[in-house]
XYZ file of C-alpha atoms in Angstrom:
463
model
C -2.751 -42.273 31.460
C -5.583 -43.428 29.169
C -9.295 -43.308 30.044
C -9.359 -47.110 29.870
C -6.937 -47.346 32.813
C -9.123 -45.182 35.068
C -10.906 -47.083 37.810
C -14.251 -48.543 36.739
C -16.942 -47.726 39.255
C -20.345 -49.385 39.459
C -21.793 -46.490 41.506
C -24.310 -48.612 43.349
C -24.696 -50.859 46.354
C -26.570 -53.713 44.701
C -23.478 -55.903 44.336
C -22.253 -55.333 47.868
C -22.790 -58.295 50.131
C -24.609 -57.596 53.354
C -21.758 -58.865 55.494
C -19.330 -56.397 53.855
C -21.477 -53.489 54.972
C -21.839 -54.994 58.433
C -18.060 -55.299 58.658
C -17.676 -51.656 57.702
C -20.107 -50.598 60.429
C -18.219 -52.636 62.999
C -14.925 -50.929 62.114
C -16.310 -47.398 62.284
C -16.431 -44.957 65.136
C -18.979 -42.959 63.167
C -22.236 -43.903 61.460
C -23.340 -45.328 58.126
C -26.527 -43.879 56.683
C -28.589 -45.362 53.858
C -31.586 -43.906 52.008
C -34.528 -43.934 54.402
C -32.392 -43.748 57.556
C -32.913 -40.935 60.033
C -30.466 -38.165 59.254
C -29.779 -39.312 55.680
C -31.514 -36.398 53.965
C -30.003 -33.833 56.317
C -26.537 -35.228 55.706
C -26.824 -35.044 51.916
C -28.302 -31.524 51.891
C -25.889 -28.790 50.847
C -25.710 -24.986 50.801
C -26.877 -25.012 47.168
C -30.314 -26.647 47.101
C -30.072 -27.303 43.353
C -27.832 -30.239 44.292
C -30.150 -33.179 44.953
C -27.938 -36.235 44.663
C -28.551 -39.451 46.554
C -25.544 -41.473 47.718
C -25.953 -45.205 48.269
C -24.110 -44.751 51.574
C -23.090 -41.808 53.717
C -20.186 -42.621 56.022
C -20.077 -40.067 58.828
C -16.493 -40.111 60.017
C -15.357 -39.240 63.529
C -11.701 -40.248 63.181
C -9.106 -40.590 60.450
C -9.412 -44.374 60.678
C -13.072 -44.036 59.648
C -11.937 -42.259 56.495
C -9.452 -45.048 55.771
C -12.172 -47.691 56.198
C -14.602 -45.779 53.995
C -12.022 -45.490 51.210
C -11.145 -49.170 51.425
C -14.816 -50.138 51.360
C -15.467 -47.998 48.290
C -12.452 -49.420 46.463
C -13.326 -53.005 47.294
C -16.863 -52.502 46.008
C -15.940 -50.344 43.002
C -17.972 -47.344 44.149
C -17.476 -43.696 43.369
C -16.586 -41.439 46.314
C -17.432 -37.847 47.206
C -16.153 -35.929 50.214
C -18.103 -33.455 52.340
C -16.470 -30.992 54.704
C -18.545 -27.848 55.213
C -20.826 -28.532 52.238
C -20.645 -24.897 51.111
C -19.324 -25.432 47.572
C -21.666 -24.077 44.880
C -20.906 -26.926 42.461
C -22.051 -29.525 44.994
C -19.132 -31.922 44.521
C -19.511 -33.061 48.129
C -22.389 -35.372 47.202
C -22.399 -38.183 44.620
C -25.237 -40.229 43.185
C -25.298 -43.915 44.175
C -21.769 -43.973 45.559
C -20.132 -43.456 48.959
C -20.273 -39.973 50.421
C -17.536 -39.553 53.021
C -18.907 -37.007 55.478
C -16.213 -35.288 57.542
C -18.564 -32.870 59.299
C -18.435 -34.734 62.666
C -14.651 -34.189 62.810
C -14.597 -30.981 64.880
C -11.486 -31.030 67.074
C -9.515 -27.762 67.271
C -6.274 -27.317 69.210
C -4.752 -23.846 69.545
C -1.120 -23.308 70.552
C -0.977 -19.605 71.513
C 2.736 -19.741 72.308
C 3.804 -20.960 68.874
C 0.824 -19.271 67.194
C -0.512 -22.333 65.452
C -3.819 -24.168 65.364
C -4.651 -27.692 64.262
C -8.220 -28.355 63.187
C -10.018 -31.370 61.783
C -11.697 -31.291 58.405
C -15.275 -30.869 59.634
C -14.575 -27.486 61.223
C -16.167 -24.396 59.685
C -14.656 -20.923 59.877
C -16.890 -19.500 62.599
C -15.837 -22.404 64.857
C -12.174 -21.928 64.003
C -12.349 -18.155 64.520
C -14.058 -18.537 67.880
C -11.300 -20.866 69.096
C -8.379 -18.738 67.902
C -9.841 -15.359 68.866
C -9.895 -16.443 72.498
C -6.141 -15.797 72.279
C -6.350 -12.736 70.001
C -5.197 -14.835 67.032
C -6.566 -15.656 63.592
C -5.598 -16.726 60.105
C -7.092 -15.938 56.712
C -10.569 -17.440 56.525
C -13.439 -16.993 54.102
C -16.002 -14.226 53.754
C -18.940 -16.397 54.891
C -18.546 -17.981 58.323
C -20.404 -21.194 57.426
C -17.724 -22.125 54.894
C -15.643 -25.183 55.784
C -11.949 -24.749 56.480
C -11.175 -27.772 54.291
C -12.692 -26.752 50.980
C -11.658 -23.126 51.288
C -8.030 -23.911 52.146
C -7.616 -26.652 49.562
C -8.793 -24.250 46.854
C -6.569 -21.391 48.022
C -8.672 -19.359 50.428
C -9.364 -15.649 49.981
C -10.767 -13.527 52.794
C -10.475 -10.431 54.958
C -6.906 -11.093 56.132
C -5.364 -11.998 52.770
C -3.734 -8.609 52.145
C -1.867 -8.889 55.459
C -1.147 -12.621 55.653
C -1.809 -14.232 52.279
C -4.385 -16.878 51.448
C -5.605 -19.624 53.768
C -3.366 -22.077 51.919
C -0.363 -19.765 52.352
C -0.832 -20.182 56.097
C -1.066 -23.972 56.007
C 1.922 -25.459 57.845
C 1.105 -29.161 57.719
C -1.684 -31.606 56.946
C -2.744 -35.201 57.437
C -3.892 -36.746 54.157
C -5.504 -40.100 53.392
C -4.626 -41.024 49.815
C -6.552 -43.354 47.501
C -4.795 -46.504 48.768
C -5.958 -45.760 52.301
C -2.449 -44.812 53.431
C -2.287 -41.927 55.913
C 0.403 -39.382 55.038
C 1.745 -36.470 57.081
C 2.833 -33.698 54.759
C 4.603 -30.369 55.186
C 7.529 -28.546 53.568
C 9.896 -31.427 54.455
C 7.610 -34.453 54.195
C 6.065 -35.255 50.820
C 6.723 -31.648 49.736
C 5.172 -32.277 46.303
C 1.879 -33.253 47.931
C 2.109 -30.298 50.311
C 2.590 -27.965 47.328
C -0.398 -29.492 45.536
C -2.956 -29.360 48.350
C -2.347 -25.631 48.781
C -4.751 -24.700 45.982
C -5.176 -27.960 44.074
C -8.397 -28.964 45.818
C -9.358 -32.462 46.881
C -7.695 -34.163 43.934
C -4.875 -35.881 45.823
C -6.532 -37.349 48.871
C -8.769 -36.527 51.807
C -7.186 -34.025 54.168
C -8.388 -34.918 57.653
C -6.361 -32.395 59.649
C -4.939 -28.923 58.964
C -2.267 -27.063 60.918
C -2.281 -23.306 60.344
C 0.019 -20.444 61.143
C -1.819 -17.858 63.279
C -1.343 -14.096 63.507
C -2.168 -11.491 66.090
C -5.575 -10.053 65.176
C -7.172 -7.802 67.755
C -10.681 -9.053 68.517
C -11.842 -5.403 68.284
C -11.618 -3.986 64.758
C -13.495 -1.339 62.790
C -15.722 -2.559 60.023
C -19.085 -2.629 58.366
C -20.900 -1.367 55.317
C -21.596 1.935 53.579
C -24.737 1.894 51.440
C -25.209 4.069 48.337
C -28.180 4.603 46.003
C -28.012 2.899 42.619
C -27.951 6.241 40.788
C -24.500 6.779 42.324
C -23.275 3.261 41.592
C -20.894 4.118 38.760
C -19.402 6.998 40.751
C -18.918 4.666 43.737
C -17.233 1.990 41.639
C -14.966 4.555 39.966
C -13.879 5.768 43.391
C -13.462 2.183 44.565
C -11.132 1.135 41.721
C -8.907 4.166 42.260
C -8.853 4.379 46.054
C -8.069 0.690 46.599
C -4.829 1.047 44.639
C -3.292 3.160 47.406
C -4.708 1.667 50.614
C -2.454 -0.018 53.203
C -2.653 -3.766 53.778
C -4.593 -3.245 57.007
C -7.480 -1.535 55.173
C -9.604 -3.974 53.169
C -12.485 -2.852 50.987
C -14.817 -5.123 49.065
C -17.770 -3.901 46.988
C -21.095 -5.252 45.873
C -24.643 -4.850 44.696
C -27.395 -6.163 46.935
C -30.967 -5.407 47.917
C -31.835 -4.071 51.345
C -34.315 -6.041 53.499
C -36.932 -3.551 52.272
C -36.214 -4.528 48.658
C -34.224 -1.442 47.627
C -31.364 -2.191 45.200
C -28.158 -0.558 46.419
C -24.413 -0.398 45.901
C -22.284 -1.114 48.968
C -18.704 -0.875 50.147
C -17.713 -3.511 52.727
C -14.869 -2.329 54.922
C -12.470 -3.803 57.446
C -9.786 -1.736 59.224
C -7.302 -3.913 61.113
C -4.953 -1.200 62.274
C -4.941 0.882 65.482
C -8.432 1.952 66.433
C -7.359 5.548 67.035
C -6.394 5.766 63.339
C -9.681 4.417 61.984
C -11.338 7.790 61.431
C -8.333 9.124 59.516
C -8.169 6.054 57.278
C -11.896 6.020 56.579
C -12.385 9.753 56.014
C -11.810 9.627 52.210
C -14.413 6.891 51.881
C -16.951 8.761 53.947
C -16.452 12.111 52.210
C -16.434 11.379 48.472
C -20.223 10.929 48.210
C -23.437 11.010 50.226
C -24.511 7.491 51.294
C -27.925 6.219 52.254
C -26.398 4.786 55.412
C -22.988 4.498 57.056
C -22.883 1.312 59.131
C -19.163 1.320 59.925
C -18.425 1.008 63.629
C -16.153 -0.749 66.113
C -17.009 -4.441 66.066
C -15.560 -7.837 66.820
C -13.476 -9.513 64.139
C -15.814 -12.503 64.431
C -18.742 -10.192 63.613
C -17.024 -9.010 60.443
C -16.468 -12.635 59.491
C -20.244 -13.173 59.555
C -21.137 -9.942 57.765
C -22.037 -11.629 54.461
C -23.785 -14.633 56.003
C -27.261 -13.156 55.585
C -26.638 -12.675 51.864
C -25.743 -16.358 51.464
C -28.332 -18.406 53.394
C -28.249 -22.184 53.230
C -30.875 -24.089 51.302
C -31.785 -21.910 48.316
C -31.098 -22.442 44.619
C -27.865 -21.074 43.169
C -25.950 -20.678 39.954
C -22.606 -18.883 39.911
C -20.171 -17.325 37.457
C -16.899 -15.766 38.495
C -13.606 -14.416 37.218
C -10.779 -11.985 37.929
C -10.457 -8.499 36.460
C -7.281 -6.423 36.465
C -9.131 -3.197 35.680
C -12.662 -2.064 36.440
C -12.735 0.272 33.437
C -15.807 2.326 32.582
C -16.818 0.067 29.706
C -16.825 -2.962 31.981
C -18.706 -1.072 34.698
C -21.377 -0.007 32.201
C -21.953 -3.621 31.141
C -22.101 -4.807 34.733
C -24.543 -2.106 35.802
C -26.810 -2.845 32.848
C -27.106 -6.496 33.849
C -27.431 -5.741 37.551
C -30.435 -3.545 36.786
C -32.115 -6.502 35.051
C -31.538 -9.094 37.793
C -34.368 -11.658 37.648
C -34.193 -12.065 41.420
C -33.365 -9.310 43.917
C -31.638 -11.677 46.356
C -28.789 -12.252 43.893
C -25.692 -10.312 45.015
C -22.907 -9.257 42.656
C -19.631 -8.963 44.561
C -16.064 -7.683 44.109
C -13.228 -8.972 46.326
C -9.981 -7.051 45.921
C -6.721 -9.016 45.946
C -3.783 -6.888 47.027
C -0.931 -6.891 49.504
C 0.659 -10.096 50.807
C -1.407 -12.513 48.706
C -0.031 -10.820 45.577
C 3.600 -10.764 46.745
C 4.006 -14.550 46.751
C 5.442 -16.241 43.673
C 2.675 -17.902 41.575
C 4.685 -21.131 41.543
C 5.180 -21.247 45.334
C 1.909 -23.148 45.805
C -0.728 -24.588 43.499
C -2.813 -21.445 44.084
C -1.400 -19.240 41.315
C -3.553 -16.089 41.333
C -1.006 -13.589 42.628
C -1.760 -10.265 40.957
C -3.565 -7.091 41.974
C -7.018 -8.159 40.829
C -10.714 -8.051 41.622
C -12.471 -11.369 42.077
C -15.890 -10.755 40.501
C -18.809 -12.993 41.462
C -22.305 -13.246 40.029
C -24.038 -15.121 42.852
C -27.454 -15.809 41.364
C -29.935 -17.013 43.998
C -33.615 -17.875 43.950
C -36.117 -20.144 45.700
C -38.581 -21.456 43.093
C -37.440 -24.304 40.809
C -39.755 -22.955 38.116
C -37.382 -19.980 37.823
C -34.287 -22.096 37.132
C -34.097 -21.494 33.397
C -34.571 -17.720 33.626
C -31.969 -17.251 36.376
C -29.381 -19.506 34.753
C -29.846 -17.828 31.360
C -29.404 -14.353 32.876
C -26.222 -15.447 34.652
C -24.736 -16.992 31.520
C -25.569 -13.953 29.407
C -24.064 -11.659 32.046
C -20.872 -13.689 32.158
C -20.643 -13.929 28.363
C -20.771 -10.112 28.191
C -17.963 -9.553 30.726
C -15.811 -12.636 30.086
C -13.618 -10.894 27.449
C -12.357 -8.613 30.246
C -11.456 -11.470 32.620
C -8.145 -13.149 33.339
C -8.245 -16.307 35.418
C -10.717 -17.689 37.922
C -10.748 -18.734 41.582
C -11.162 -22.507 41.627
C -13.462 -22.379 44.674
C -15.929 -20.304 42.648
C -16.300 -22.701 39.705
C -19.813 -24.046 39.188
C -20.667 -27.546 38.019
C -20.464 -26.670 34.295
C -17.114 -24.840 34.546
C -14.686 -27.755 34.262
C -13.297 -26.350 31.025
C -11.987 -23.347 32.947
C -9.520 -25.272 35.149
C -6.595 -24.098 33.064
C -7.635 -20.507 33.880
C -7.474 -21.301 37.586
C -4.047 -22.952 37.565
C -2.189 -21.554 34.562
C 1.355 -22.886 34.358
C 0.824 -24.902 37.553
C -1.650 -27.285 35.922
C 0.945 -29.609 34.361
C 2.761 -30.003 37.674
C -0.539 -30.702 39.418
C -1.360 -33.371 36.850
C 1.987 -35.105 37.468
C 1.399 -35.078 41.241
C -2.148 -36.367 40.710
C -0.660 -39.259 38.721
C 1.715 -40.080 41.573
C -0.838 -40.044 44.406
C -4.092 -40.927 42.607
C -3.247 -42.535 39.248
C -6.724 -44.056 38.805
C -8.513 -40.762 39.528
C -10.326 -42.291 42.491
C -10.946 -38.776 43.811
C -12.817 -37.377 40.834
C -15.776 -35.608 42.504
C -14.037 -32.221 42.548
C -12.709 -29.619 40.146
C -10.937 -32.536 38.646
C -7.285 -32.540 37.633
C -6.825 -35.632 35.478
C -3.785 -37.890 35.832
C -1.353 -38.061 32.940
């Protein structure tokens, strides 16, 4: 496919006749918002406040038919489209300038089938809503590490979280989906229906259509687990990380340990281990003893807690509405040289509210063949995230420069990247995210979206 054959989009509403917009409003169950309307600014505001784009229209969808009408309207009027689910993506692809933003956030229906251990949820649902519904029956599936994250974006990009070592990624637990493709056709997809599309949406992002409904496999997860945080002084940080890299190689799937560098509410920089034990509660002390005994922490905050509490544990470190710039990659080894570089940069953070995090991939998520779904990261790895955060726009240049320099120093050690953690200037890294799966994804993109109508994403271009 040549660039000349890609759809030409005017990206504005000036050529749209008034009656066409009126007709759209009449067909919708939801609302249409224009600049100046009540609710417009709230609807276009995302988790990352650096994203300040202004759509010509925001179509707030309540039903799948609203999505169909919004797509048809955008095509008829040659307008670019963006799609918002939870709005938690750091790159801000949910909002476009001057085009049509399709807002799925009103679509909140969740149906749980405790007998068959499945749940079907619409695309506006976020993980804390999904977890609340499924935990009423002692069930859950792999969600994210921040509860405000939307189920749609996380699942379409793969989905790593606390349950991945036991049950695989969010996308591994997807059983079926309803997808509206660029023609406006509504497609049901699973292993037996449009299996190529089903393969692609499990990691390939929003490139192939708008997924309006997700059906997940659920697992028995006791609402009462053991979890929390152990906090160490920075002078012990290297020792902690050396223990972490070694100990996590031998832990069972039910014991999940993430690590990070944060500041306490009092402003003290610290190293932390974030822990979730999903096994029998009477075995928790035995499993956690090695962690508690290898060093002397500032504080041990591990205790019995609800699974839903653990799912919100990182929420305070990722508040909505501040400025963000992000670099991320996977490491197969946290060797001493790499740790020394990381600690040097962490000590020079321009803003103390910027966490640096390590999410360990092990267990079930690594046992699945990389070609089984579009999500291809299937090795024992650490997902490393520089989550730079600040509040003053005057500090943009300094924070972005520090992040880029940090990443440049550690990038030679990396292998691959999680597509959900790509920032808006990371498009050149898509091949790292998909590896050998990229060519297949491009062929499927050509089949379902040959004109690249859905281009506001980590974009896979048609052939």
